[in-house]
Amino acid sequence: MPRRAPGAWEDFVDRFLGVIVHVIHHTAHARTVTLSPDDVDDLAAEVFVTLLRDDFRVLRNFRGQSSLSTYLTVVSRRVAVKEIARRRKAEAMGHVVAHQAAVDAGGNGQGVRERTEKAEVVRQLIERLDPREARVVEMFYLEGHGYRRISVELGIPENSVGPILSRAREQMNAQVEQLAK
């Protein structure tokens, strides 16, 4: 086991924290996700936990084929994408919404019920879409995938993903308006 110099981890964190935070912000922006400062802190902590896991396994896998900063950018992006997708999925299933509603309502249960019902309505709206459109919506909004991955996995042109999402949003909004009448 290699010896570690005192203060080396703190120096490492000080040197690369800015890069990691920048990658988190960029990744969230690319996926149209708004992050609070607490969310950014949580994601940065998750990146550092990933780096520390299994006695620095991720760092030991660095082979010097790029700069360490570039390597950490890739690692940070992967962690951020995975965590954002996990949070979107949990929110779509009502878990995060229900939890936040409990916090907002002081735990009185009424807010939890309302938010959970809204999450159920969203699931029902998605089910009413054309199956291909529904899958594009799920992959983009719930799983956090980008246009390129959606294109490859579904075998559709990348430049058609945006219009499909726009049509799906229009259809879902029209359905909501009909329900409101």
PDB file of N, CA and C in Angstrom, residues 31-135:
ATOM      1  N   ARG A  31     -28.784  19.191 -19.514  1.00  0.00           N
ATOM      2  CA  ARG A  31     -29.973  18.359 -19.333  1.00  0.00           C
ATOM      3  C   ARG A  31     -31.159  19.169 -18.811  1.00  0.00           C
ATOM      4  N   THR A  32     -31.055  20.484 -18.905  1.00  0.00           N
ATOM      5  CA  THR A  32     -32.099  21.414 -18.450  1.00  0.00           C
ATOM      6  C   THR A  32     -32.582  21.088 -17.039  1.00  0.00           C
ATOM      7  N   VAL A  33     -31.614  20.890 -16.155  1.00  0.00           N
ATOM      8  CA  VAL A  33     -31.905  20.615 -14.756  1.00  0.00           C
ATOM      9  C   VAL A  33     -31.392  21.789 -13.938  1.00  0.00           C
ATOM     10  N   THR A  34     -32.232  22.289 -13.055  1.00  0.00           N
ATOM     11  CA  THR A  34     -31.817  23.365 -12.159  1.00  0.00           C
ATOM     12  C   THR A  34     -31.339  22.741 -10.856  1.00  0.00           C
ATOM     13  N   LEU A  35     -30.134  23.093 -10.452  1.00  0.00           N
ATOM     14  CA  LEU A  35     -29.572  22.561  -9.216  1.00  0.00           C
ATOM     15  C   LEU A  35     -29.449  23.669  -8.178  1.00  0.00           C
ATOM     16  N   SER A  36     -29.805  23.346  -6.969  1.00  0.00           N
ATOM     17  CA  SER A  36     -29.584  24.270  -5.868  1.00  0.00           C
ATOM     18  C   SER A  36     -28.124  24.139  -5.438  1.00  0.00           C
ATOM     19  N   PRO A  37     -27.630  25.094  -4.671  1.00  0.00           N
ATOM     20  CA  PRO A  37     -26.253  24.950  -4.172  1.00  0.00           C
ATOM     21  C   PRO A  37     -26.070  23.654  -3.369  1.00  0.00           C
ATOM     22  N   ASP A  38     -27.104  23.248  -2.635  1.00  0.00           N
ATOM     23  CA  ASP A  38     -27.025  21.981  -1.893  1.00  0.00           C
ATOM     24  C   ASP A  38     -26.913  20.790  -2.838  1.00  0.00           C
ATOM     25  N   ASP A  39     -27.645  20.839  -3.970  1.00  0.00           N
ATOM     26  CA  ASP A  39     -27.566  19.767  -4.958  1.00  0.00           C
ATOM     27  C   ASP A  39     -26.154  19.674  -5.533  1.00  0.00           C
ATOM     28  N   VAL A  40     -25.568  20.829  -5.828  1.00  0.00           N
ATOM     29  CA  VAL A  40     -24.199  20.849  -6.371  1.00  0.00           C
ATOM     30  C   VAL A  40     -23.229  20.263  -5.343  1.00  0.00           C
ATOM     31  N   ASP A  41     -23.386  20.652  -4.085  1.00  0.00           N
ATOM     32  CA  ASP A  41     -22.538  20.098  -3.024  1.00  0.00           C
ATOM     33  C   ASP A  41     -22.699  18.584  -2.925  1.00  0.00           C
ATOM     34  N   ASP A  42     -23.948  18.118  -3.000  1.00  0.00           N
ATOM     35  CA  ASP A  42     -24.208  16.679  -2.925  1.00  0.00           C
ATOM     36  C   ASP A  42     -23.551  15.939  -4.083  1.00  0.00           C
ATOM     37  N   LEU A  43     -23.679  16.498  -5.289  1.00  0.00           N
ATOM     38  CA  LEU A  43     -23.087  15.842  -6.453  1.00  0.00           C
ATOM     39  C   LEU A  43     -21.561  15.854  -6.385  1.00  0.00           C
ATOM     40  N   ALA A  44     -20.986  16.963  -5.923  1.00  0.00           N
ATOM     41  CA  ALA A  44     -19.519  17.020  -5.770  1.00  0.00           C
ATOM     42  C   ALA A  44     -19.064  15.996  -4.729  1.00  0.00           C
ATOM     43  N   ALA A  45     -19.812  15.897  -3.646  1.00  0.00           N
ATOM     44  CA  ALA A  45     -19.478  14.896  -2.628  1.00  0.00           C
ATOM     45  C   ALA A  45     -19.558  13.487  -3.204  1.00  0.00           C
ATOM     46  N   GLU A  46     -20.558  13.246  -4.042  1.00  0.00           N
ATOM     47  CA  GLU A  46     -20.700  11.929  -4.676  1.00  0.00           C
ATOM     48  C   GLU A  46     -19.508  11.635  -5.591  1.00  0.00           C
ATOM     49  N   VAL A  47     -19.006  12.660  -6.287  1.00  0.00           N
ATOM     50  CA  VAL A  47     -17.811  12.464  -7.121  1.00  0.00           C
ATOM     51  C   VAL A  47     -16.626  12.079  -6.242  1.00  0.00           C
ATOM     52  N   PHE A  48     -16.438  12.783  -5.136  1.00  0.00           N
ATOM     53  CA  PHE A  48     -15.301  12.480  -4.263  1.00  0.00           C
ATOM     54  C   PHE A  48     -15.450  11.108  -3.606  1.00  0.00           C
ATOM     55  N   VAL A  49     -16.667  10.734  -3.254  1.00  0.00           N
ATOM     56  CA  VAL A  49     -16.896   9.393  -2.706  1.00  0.00           C
ATOM     57  C   VAL A  49     -16.525   8.340  -3.750  1.00  0.00           C
ATOM     58  N   THR A  50     -16.876   8.591  -4.988  1.00  0.00           N
ATOM     59  CA  THR A  50     -16.523   7.674  -6.080  1.00  0.00           C
ATOM     60  C   THR A  50     -15.006   7.559  -6.200  1.00  0.00           C
ATOM     61  N   LEU A  51     -14.316   8.682  -6.075  1.00  0.00           N
ATOM     62  CA  LEU A  51     -12.852   8.660  -6.164  1.00  0.00           C
ATOM     63  C   LEU A  51     -12.219   7.907  -4.991  1.00  0.00           C
ATOM     64  N   LEU A  52     -12.828   8.003  -3.819  1.00  0.00           N
ATOM     65  CA  LEU A  52     -12.283   7.346  -2.630  1.00  0.00           C
ATOM     66  C   LEU A  52     -12.632   5.856  -2.540  1.00  0.00           C
ATOM     67  N   ARG A  53     -13.719   5.479  -3.182  1.00  0.00           N
ATOM     68  CA  ARG A  53     -14.230   4.104  -3.079  1.00  0.00           C
ATOM     69  C   ARG A  53     -13.161   3.089  -3.471  1.00  0.00           C
ATOM     70  N   ASP A  54     -13.161   1.980  -2.784  1.00  0.00           N
ATOM     71  CA  ASP A  54     -12.249   0.862  -3.057  1.00  0.00           C
ATOM     72  C   ASP A  54     -10.786   1.308  -3.086  1.00  0.00           C
ATOM     73  N   ASP A  55     -10.414   2.068  -2.062  1.00  0.00           N
ATOM     74  CA  ASP A  55      -9.029   2.512  -1.912  1.00  0.00           C
ATOM     75  C   ASP A  55      -8.522   3.235  -3.168  1.00  0.00           C
ATOM     76  N   PHE A  56      -9.295   4.250  -3.607  1.00  0.00           N
ATOM     77  CA  PHE A  56      -8.919   5.108  -4.732  1.00  0.00           C
ATOM     78  C   PHE A  56      -8.848   4.346  -6.064  1.00  0.00           C
ATOM     79  N   ARG A  57      -9.706   3.342  -6.243  1.00  0.00           N
ATOM     80  CA  ARG A  57      -9.676   2.513  -7.454  1.00  0.00           C
ATOM     81  C   ARG A  57      -9.745   3.357  -8.728  1.00  0.00           C
ATOM     82  N   VAL A  58     -10.654   4.347  -8.765  1.00  0.00           N
ATOM     83  CA  VAL A  58     -10.802   5.164  -9.976  1.00  0.00           C
ATOM     84  C   VAL A  58      -9.511   5.925 -10.272  1.00  0.00           C
ATOM     85  N   LEU A  59      -8.887   6.452  -9.248  1.00  0.00           N
ATOM     86  CA  LEU A  59      -7.628   7.178  -9.463  1.00  0.00           C
ATOM     87  C   LEU A  59      -6.497   6.221  -9.833  1.00  0.00           C
ATOM     88  N   ARG A  60      -6.493   5.035  -9.268  1.00  0.00           N
ATOM     89  CA  ARG A  60      -5.460   4.062  -9.636  1.00  0.00           C
ATOM     90  C   ARG A  60      -5.611   3.597 -11.078  1.00  0.00           C
ATOM     91  N   ASN A  61      -6.827   3.712 -11.636  1.00  0.00           N
ATOM     92  CA  ASN A  61      -7.062   3.319 -13.030  1.00  0.00           C
ATOM     93  C   ASN A  61      -6.607   4.381 -14.029  1.00  0.00           C
ATOM     94  N   PHE A  62      -6.224   5.551 -13.543  1.00  0.00           N
ATOM     95  CA  PHE A  62      -5.735   6.613 -14.428  1.00  0.00           C
ATOM     96  C   PHE A  62      -4.407   6.167 -15.044  1.00  0.00           C
ATOM     97  N   ARG A  63      -4.345   6.158 -16.365  1.00  0.00           N
ATOM     98  CA  ARG A  63      -3.166   5.656 -17.075  1.00  0.00           C
ATOM     99  C   ARG A  63      -2.333   6.751 -17.733  1.00  0.00           C
ATOM    100  N   GLY A  64      -2.714   7.998 -17.567  1.00  0.00           N
ATOM    101  CA  GLY A  64      -1.928   9.085 -18.114  1.00  0.00           C
ATOM    102  C   GLY A  64      -2.099   9.299 -19.608  1.00  0.00           C
ATOM    103  N   GLN A  65      -3.156   8.745 -20.198  1.00  0.00           N
ATOM    104  CA  GLN A  65      -3.379   8.925 -21.628  1.00  0.00           C
ATOM    105  C   GLN A  65      -4.021  10.280 -21.919  1.00  0.00           C
ATOM    106  N   SER A  66      -4.368  10.992 -20.885  1.00  0.00           N
ATOM    107  CA  SER A  66      -4.883  12.365 -20.979  1.00  0.00           C
ATOM    108  C   SER A  66      -4.397  13.076 -19.733  1.00  0.00           C
ATOM    109  N   SER A  67      -4.753  14.344 -19.594  1.00  0.00           N
ATOM    110  CA  SER A  67      -4.394  15.038 -18.357  1.00  0.00           C
ATOM    111  C   SER A  67      -5.290  14.529 -17.232  1.00  0.00           C
ATOM    112  N   LEU A  68      -4.836  14.651 -16.019  1.00  0.00           N
ATOM    113  CA  LEU A  68      -5.639  14.237 -14.873  1.00  0.00           C
ATOM    114  C   LEU A  68      -6.932  15.050 -14.817  1.00  0.00           C
ATOM    115  N   SER A  69      -6.847  16.311 -15.187  1.00  0.00           N
ATOM    116  CA  SER A  69      -8.030  17.164 -15.205  1.00  0.00           C
ATOM    117  C   SER A  69      -9.076  16.637 -16.189  1.00  0.00           C
ATOM    118  N   THR A  70      -8.650  16.206 -17.353  1.00  0.00           N
ATOM    119  CA  THR A  70      -9.560  15.641 -18.349  1.00  0.00           C
ATOM    120  C   THR A  70     -10.173  14.350 -17.836  1.00  0.00           C
ATOM    121  N   TYR A  71      -9.373  13.511 -17.226  1.00  0.00           N
ATOM    122  CA  TYR A  71      -9.847  12.244 -16.660  1.00  0.00           C
ATOM    123  C   TYR A  71     -10.901  12.505 -15.588  1.00  0.00           C
ATOM    124  N   LEU A  72     -10.623  13.457 -14.708  1.00  0.00           N
ATOM    125  CA  LEU A  72     -11.580  13.785 -13.645  1.00  0.00           C
ATOM    126  C   LEU A  72     -12.854  14.412 -14.210  1.00  0.00           C
ATOM    127  N   THR A  73     -12.738  15.126 -15.323  1.00  0.00           N
ATOM    128  CA  THR A  73     -13.916  15.676 -15.987  1.00  0.00           C
ATOM    129  C   THR A  73     -14.836  14.548 -16.439  1.00  0.00           C
ATOM    130  N   VAL A  74     -14.263  13.523 -17.036  1.00  0.00           N
ATOM    131  CA  VAL A  74     -15.050  12.381 -17.505  1.00  0.00           C
ATOM    132  C   VAL A  74     -15.705  11.663 -16.320  1.00  0.00           C
ATOM    133  N   VAL A  75     -14.919  11.425 -15.280  1.00  0.00           N
ATOM    134  CA  VAL A  75     -15.460  10.752 -14.087  1.00  0.00           C
ATOM    135  C   VAL A  75     -16.585  11.590 -13.476  1.00  0.00           C
ATOM    136  N   SER A  76     -16.371  12.888 -13.343  1.00  0.00           N
ATOM    137  CA  SER A  76     -17.371  13.774 -12.750  1.00  0.00           C
ATOM    138  C   SER A  76     -18.642  13.801 -13.580  1.00  0.00           C
ATOM    139  N   ARG A  77     -18.494  13.869 -14.876  1.00  0.00           N
ATOM    140  CA  ARG A  77     -19.667  13.888 -15.763  1.00  0.00           C
ATOM    141  C   ARG A  77     -20.465  12.603 -15.626  1.00  0.00           C
ATOM    142  N   ARG A  78     -19.792  11.479 -15.607  1.00  0.00           N
ATOM    143  CA  ARG A  78     -20.493  10.197 -15.466  1.00  0.00           C
ATOM    144  C   ARG A  78     -21.255  10.122 -14.154  1.00  0.00           C
ATOM    145  N   VAL A  79     -20.626  10.547 -13.075  1.00  0.00           N
ATOM    146  CA  VAL A  79     -21.296  10.527 -11.773  1.00  0.00           C
ATOM    147  C   VAL A  79     -22.494  11.473 -11.787  1.00  0.00           C
ATOM    148  N   ALA A  80     -22.310  12.678 -12.327  1.00  0.00           N
ATOM    149  CA  ALA A  80     -23.398  13.661 -12.357  1.00  0.00           C
ATOM    150  C   ALA A  80     -24.565  13.170 -13.213  1.00  0.00           C
ATOM    151  N   VAL A  81     -24.277  12.627 -14.382  1.00  0.00           N
ATOM    152  CA  VAL A  81     -25.343  12.123 -15.262  1.00  0.00           C
ATOM    153  C   VAL A  81     -26.113  11.007 -14.557  1.00  0.00           C
ATOM    154  N   LYS A  82     -25.388  10.094 -13.967  1.00  0.00           N
ATOM    155  CA  LYS A  82     -26.023   8.964 -13.283  1.00  0.00           C
ATOM    156  C   LYS A  82     -26.905   9.449 -12.129  1.00  0.00           C
ATOM    157  N   GLU A  83     -26.401  10.372 -11.350  1.00  0.00           N
ATOM    158  CA  GLU A  83     -27.152  10.868 -10.193  1.00  0.00           C
ATOM    159  C   GLU A  83     -28.352  11.713 -10.626  1.00  0.00           C
ATOM    160  N   ILE A  84     -28.186  12.546 -11.642  1.00  0.00           N
ATOM    161  CA  ILE A  84     -29.306  13.359 -12.140  1.00  0.00           C
ATOM    162  C   ILE A  84     -30.397  12.445 -12.687  1.00  0.00           C
ATOM    163  N   ALA A  85     -30.004  11.416 -13.422  1.00  0.00           N
ATOM    164  CA  ALA A  85     -30.986  10.468 -13.960  1.00  0.00           C
ATOM    165  C   ALA A  85     -31.695   9.734 -12.828  1.00  0.00           C
ATOM    166  N   ARG A  86     -30.947   9.339 -11.813  1.00  0.00           N
ATOM    167  CA  ARG A  86     -31.554   8.643 -10.674  1.00  0.00           C
ATOM    168  C   ARG A  86     -32.556   9.548  -9.968  1.00  0.00           C
ATOM    169  N   ARG A  87     -32.198  10.807  -9.796  1.00  0.00           N
ATOM    170  CA  ARG A  87     -33.103  11.754  -9.129  1.00  0.00           C
ATOM    171  C   ARG A  87     -34.340  12.025  -9.970  1.00  0.00           C
ATOM    172  N   ARG A  88     -34.167  12.157 -11.290  1.00  0.00           N
ATOM    173  CA  ARG A  88     -35.326  12.373 -12.172  1.00  0.00           C
ATOM    174  C   ARG A  88     -36.278  11.191 -12.102  1.00  0.00           C
ATOM    175  N   LYS A  89     -35.712  10.006 -12.115  1.00  0.00           N
ATOM    176  CA  LYS A  89     -36.545   8.807 -12.058  1.00  0.00           C
ATOM    177  C   LYS A  89     -37.279   8.736 -10.724  1.00  0.00           C
ATOM    178  N   ALA A  90     -36.575   9.013  -9.640  1.00  0.00           N
ATOM    179  CA  ALA A  90     -37.213   8.990  -8.325  1.00  0.00           C
ATOM    180  C   ALA A  90     -38.318  10.040  -8.252  1.00  0.00           C
ATOM    181  N   GLU A  91     -38.056  11.217  -8.825  1.00  0.00           N
ATOM    182  CA  GLU A  91     -39.072  12.275  -8.824  1.00  0.00           C
ATOM    183  C   GLU A  91     -40.277  11.873  -9.659  1.00  0.00           C
ATOM    184  N   ALA A  92     -40.026  11.256 -10.802  1.00  0.00           N
ATOM    185  CA  ALA A  92     -41.128  10.832 -11.666  1.00  0.00           C
ATOM    186  C   ALA A  92     -41.983   9.776 -10.979  1.00  0.00           C
ATOM    187  N   MET A  93     -41.360   8.983 -10.154  1.00  0.00           N
ATOM    188  CA  MET A  93     -42.105   7.956  -9.445  1.00  0.00           C
ATOM    189  C   MET A  93     -42.774   8.510  -8.190  1.00  0.00           C
ATOM    190  N   GLY A  94     -42.539   9.781  -7.911  1.00  0.00           N
ATOM    191  CA  GLY A  94     -43.205  10.425  -6.790  1.00  0.00           C
ATOM    192  C   GLY A  94     -42.413  10.437  -5.501  1.00  0.00           C
ATOM    193  N   HIS A  95     -41.232   9.801  -5.471  1.00  0.00           N
ATOM    194  CA  HIS A  95     -40.479   9.711  -4.232  1.00  0.00           C
ATOM    195  C   HIS A  95     -39.941  11.061  -3.776  1.00  0.00           C
ATOM    196  N   VAL A  96     -39.248  11.756  -4.661  1.00  0.00           N
ATOM    197  CA  VAL A  96     -38.673  13.045  -4.305  1.00  0.00           C
ATOM    198  C   VAL A  96     -39.790  14.068  -4.108  1.00  0.00           C
ATOM    199  N   VAL A  97     -40.783  14.024  -4.986  1.00  0.00           N
ATOM    200  CA  VAL A  97     -41.898  14.957  -4.876  1.00  0.00           C
ATOM    201  C   VAL A  97     -42.602  14.772  -3.545  1.00  0.00           C
ATOM    202  N   ALA A  98     -42.849  13.522  -3.187  1.00  0.00           N
ATOM    203  CA  ALA A  98     -43.535  13.257  -1.929  1.00  0.00           C
ATOM    204  C   ALA A  98     -42.685  13.720  -0.750  1.00  0.00           C
ATOM    205  N   HIS A  99     -41.391  13.457  -0.800  1.00  0.00           N
ATOM    206  CA  HIS A  99     -40.511  13.884   0.283  1.00  0.00           C
ATOM    207  C   HIS A  99     -40.484  15.406   0.398  1.00  0.00           C
ATOM    208  N   GLN A 100     -40.307  16.102  -0.734  1.00  0.00           N
ATOM    209  CA  GLN A 100     -40.260  17.561  -0.713  1.00  0.00           C
ATOM    210  C   GLN A 100     -41.580  18.139  -0.222  1.00  0.00           C
ATOM    211  N   ALA A 101     -42.686  17.528  -0.625  1.00  0.00           N
ATOM    212  CA  ALA A 101     -43.986  18.007  -0.182  1.00  0.00           C
ATOM    213  C   ALA A 101     -44.125  17.867   1.329  1.00  0.00           C
ATOM    214  N   ALA A 102     -43.595  16.786   1.874  1.00  0.00           N
ATOM    215  CA  ALA A 102     -43.655  16.608   3.320  1.00  0.00           C
ATOM    216  C   ALA A 102     -42.841  17.682   4.028  1.00  0.00           C
ATOM    217  N   VAL A 103     -41.686  18.005   3.463  1.00  0.00           N
ATOM    218  CA  VAL A 103     -40.855  19.066   4.033  1.00  0.00           C
ATOM    219  C   VAL A 103     -41.580  20.408   3.933  1.00  0.00           C
ATOM    220  N   ASP A 104     -42.142  20.704   2.740  1.00  0.00           N
ATOM    221  CA  ASP A 104     -42.827  21.969   2.528  1.00  0.00           C
ATOM    222  C   ASP A 104     -44.051  22.126   3.433  1.00  0.00           C
ATOM    223  N   ALA A 105     -44.770  21.041   3.623  1.00  0.00           N
ATOM    224  CA  ALA A 105     -46.008  21.105   4.388  1.00  0.00           C
ATOM    225  C   ALA A 105     -45.780  20.873   5.872  1.00  0.00           C
ATOM    226  N   GLY A 106     -44.540  20.737   6.260  1.00  0.00           N
ATOM    227  CA  GLY A 106     -44.283  20.477   7.670  1.00  0.00           C
ATOM    228  C   GLY A 106     -44.742  19.090   8.074  1.00  0.00           C
ATOM    229  N   GLY A 107     -44.887  18.210   7.096  1.00  0.00           N
ATOM    230  CA  GLY A 107     -45.243  16.831   7.384  1.00  0.00           C
ATOM    231  C   GLY A 107     -46.724  16.610   7.596  1.00  0.00           C
ATOM    232  N   ASN A 108     -47.585  17.556   7.193  1.00  0.00           N
ATOM    233  CA  ASN A 108     -49.007  17.380   7.478  1.00  0.00           C
ATOM    234  C   ASN A 108     -49.695  16.393   6.547  1.00  0.00           C
ATOM    235  N   GLY A 109     -49.036  15.929   5.487  1.00  0.00           N
ATOM    236  CA  GLY A 109     -49.599  14.899   4.634  1.00  0.00           C
ATOM    237  C   GLY A 109     -50.396  15.426   3.452  1.00  0.00           C
ATOM    238  N   GLN A 110     -51.029  16.581   3.563  1.00  0.00           N
ATOM    239  CA  GLN A 110     -51.841  17.099   2.463  1.00  0.00           C
ATOM    240  C   GLN A 110     -50.971  17.410   1.252  1.00  0.00           C
ATOM    241  N   GLY A 111     -49.839  18.084   1.457  1.00  0.00           N
ATOM    242  CA  GLY A 111     -48.923  18.396   0.365  1.00  0.00           C
ATOM    243  C   GLY A 111     -48.369  17.142  -0.277  1.00  0.00           C
ATOM    244  N   VAL A 112     -48.103  16.124   0.528  1.00  0.00           N
ATOM    245  CA  VAL A 112     -47.603  14.850   0.011  1.00  0.00           C
ATOM    246  C   VAL A 112     -48.635  14.251  -0.933  1.00  0.00           C
ATOM    247  N   ARG A 113     -49.864  14.241  -0.518  1.00  0.00           N
ATOM    248  CA  ARG A 113     -50.936  13.668  -1.326  1.00  0.00           C
ATOM    249  C   ARG A 113     -51.079  14.406  -2.651  1.00  0.00           C
ATOM    250  N   GLU A 114     -51.051  15.754  -2.605  1.00  0.00           N
ATOM    251  CA  GLU A 114     -51.195  16.556  -3.818  1.00  0.00           C
ATOM    252  C   GLU A 114     -50.050  16.304  -4.795  1.00  0.00           C
ATOM    253  N   ARG A 115     -48.832  16.290  -4.300  1.00  0.00           N
ATOM    254  CA  ARG A 115     -47.678  16.079  -5.184  1.00  0.00           C
ATOM    255  C   ARG A 115     -47.665  14.663  -5.752  1.00  0.00           C
ATOM    256  N   THR A 116     -48.025  13.694  -4.941  1.00  0.00           N
ATOM    257  CA  THR A 116     -48.077  12.318  -5.419  1.00  0.00           C
ATOM    258  C   THR A 116     -49.136  12.170  -6.503  1.00  0.00           C
ATOM    259  N   GLU A 117     -50.277  12.837  -6.323  1.00  0.00           N
ATOM    260  CA  GLU A 117     -51.330  12.806  -7.343  1.00  0.00           C
ATOM    261  C   GLU A 117     -50.841  13.447  -8.639  1.00  0.00           C
ATOM    262  N   LYS A 118     -50.089  14.542  -8.542  1.00  0.00           N
ATOM    263  CA  LYS A 118     -49.544  15.188  -9.741  1.00  0.00           C
ATOM    264  C   LYS A 118     -48.582  14.254 -10.468  1.00  0.00           C
ATOM    265  N   ALA A 119     -47.737  13.558  -9.720  1.00  0.00           N
ATOM    266  CA  ALA A 119     -46.802  12.622 -10.340  1.00  0.00           C
ATOM    267  C   ALA A 119     -47.567  11.512 -11.061  1.00  0.00           C
ATOM    268  N   GLU A 120     -48.666  11.071 -10.475  1.00  0.00           N
ATOM    269  CA  GLU A 120     -49.481  10.045 -11.115  1.00  0.00           C
ATOM    270  C   GLU A 120     -50.114  10.570 -12.400  1.00  0.00           C
ATOM    271  N   VAL A 121     -50.556  11.820 -12.388  1.00  0.00           N
ATOM    272  CA  VAL A 121     -51.136  12.428 -13.590  1.00  0.00           C
ATOM    273  C   VAL A 121     -50.089  12.482 -14.698  1.00  0.00           C
ATOM    274  N   VAL A 122     -48.862  12.842 -14.368  1.00  0.00           N
ATOM    275  CA  VAL A 122     -47.785  12.896 -15.371  1.00  0.00           C
ATOM    276  C   VAL A 122     -47.568  11.508 -15.965  1.00  0.00           C
ATOM    277  N   ARG A 123     -47.532  10.483 -15.130  1.00  0.00           N
ATOM    278  CA  ARG A 123     -47.363   9.117 -15.636  1.00  0.00           C
ATOM    279  C   ARG A 123     -48.508   8.749 -16.588  1.00  0.00           C
ATOM    280  N   GLN A 124     -49.740   9.138 -16.240  1.00  0.00           N
ATOM    281  CA  GLN A 124     -50.888   8.841 -17.091  1.00  0.00           C
ATOM    282  C   GLN A 124     -50.796   9.596 -18.422  1.00  0.00           C
ATOM    283  N   LEU A 125     -50.322  10.840 -18.380  1.00  0.00           N
ATOM    284  CA  LEU A 125     -50.171  11.621 -19.613  1.00  0.00           C
ATOM    285  C   LEU A 125     -49.159  10.968 -20.547  1.00  0.00           C
ATOM    286  N   ILE A 126     -48.073  10.487 -19.987  1.00  0.00           N
ATOM    287  CA  ILE A 126     -47.048   9.824 -20.798  1.00  0.00           C
ATOM    288  C   ILE A 126     -47.624   8.558 -21.424  1.00  0.00           C
ATOM    289  N   GLU A 127     -48.431   7.833 -20.670  1.00  0.00           N
ATOM    290  CA  GLU A 127     -49.025   6.598 -21.197  1.00  0.00           C
ATOM    291  C   GLU A 127     -49.956   6.859 -22.380  1.00  0.00           C
ATOM    292  N   ARG A 128     -50.523   8.054 -22.484  1.00  0.00           N
ATOM    293  CA  ARG A 128     -51.445   8.386 -23.567  1.00  0.00           C
ATOM    294  C   ARG A 128     -50.722   8.792 -24.850  1.00  0.00           C
ATOM    295  N   LEU A 129     -49.421   8.972 -24.775  1.00  0.00           N
ATOM    296  CA  LEU A 129     -48.647   9.343 -25.960  1.00  0.00           C
ATOM    297  C   LEU A 129     -48.416   8.130 -26.850  1.00  0.00           C
ATOM    298  N   ASP A 130     -48.073   8.413 -28.102  1.00  0.00           N
ATOM    299  CA  ASP A 130     -47.610   7.375 -29.016  1.00  0.00           C
ATOM    300  C   ASP A 130     -46.436   6.666 -28.329  1.00  0.00           C
ATOM    301  N   PRO A 131     -46.341   5.348 -28.422  1.00  0.00           N
ATOM    302  CA  PRO A 131     -45.271   4.624 -27.709  1.00  0.00           C
ATOM    303  C   PRO A 131     -43.861   5.155 -27.986  1.00  0.00           C
ATOM    304  N   ARG A 132     -43.579   5.528 -29.236  1.00  0.00           N
ATOM    305  CA  ARG A 132     -42.245   6.054 -29.550  1.00  0.00           C
ATOM    306  C   ARG A 132     -42.029   7.392 -28.849  1.00  0.00           C
ATOM    307  N   GLU A 133     -43.037   8.276 -28.901  1.00  0.00           N
ATOM    308  CA  GLU A 133     -42.923   9.571 -28.226  1.00  0.00           C
ATOM    309  C   GLU A 133     -42.791   9.384 -26.719  1.00  0.00           C
ATOM    310  N   ALA A 134     -43.573   8.462 -26.170  1.00  0.00           N
ATOM    311  CA  ALA A 134     -43.511   8.198 -24.730  1.00  0.00           C
ATOM    312  C   ALA A 134     -42.110   7.752 -24.330  1.00  0.00           C
ATOM    313  N   ARG A 135     -41.498   6.896 -25.141  1.00  0.00           N
ATOM    314  CA  ARG A 135     -40.154   6.410 -24.821  1.00  0.00           C
ATOM    315  C   ARG A 135     -39.127   7.535 -24.908  1.00  0.00           C
TER     316      ARG A 135
END
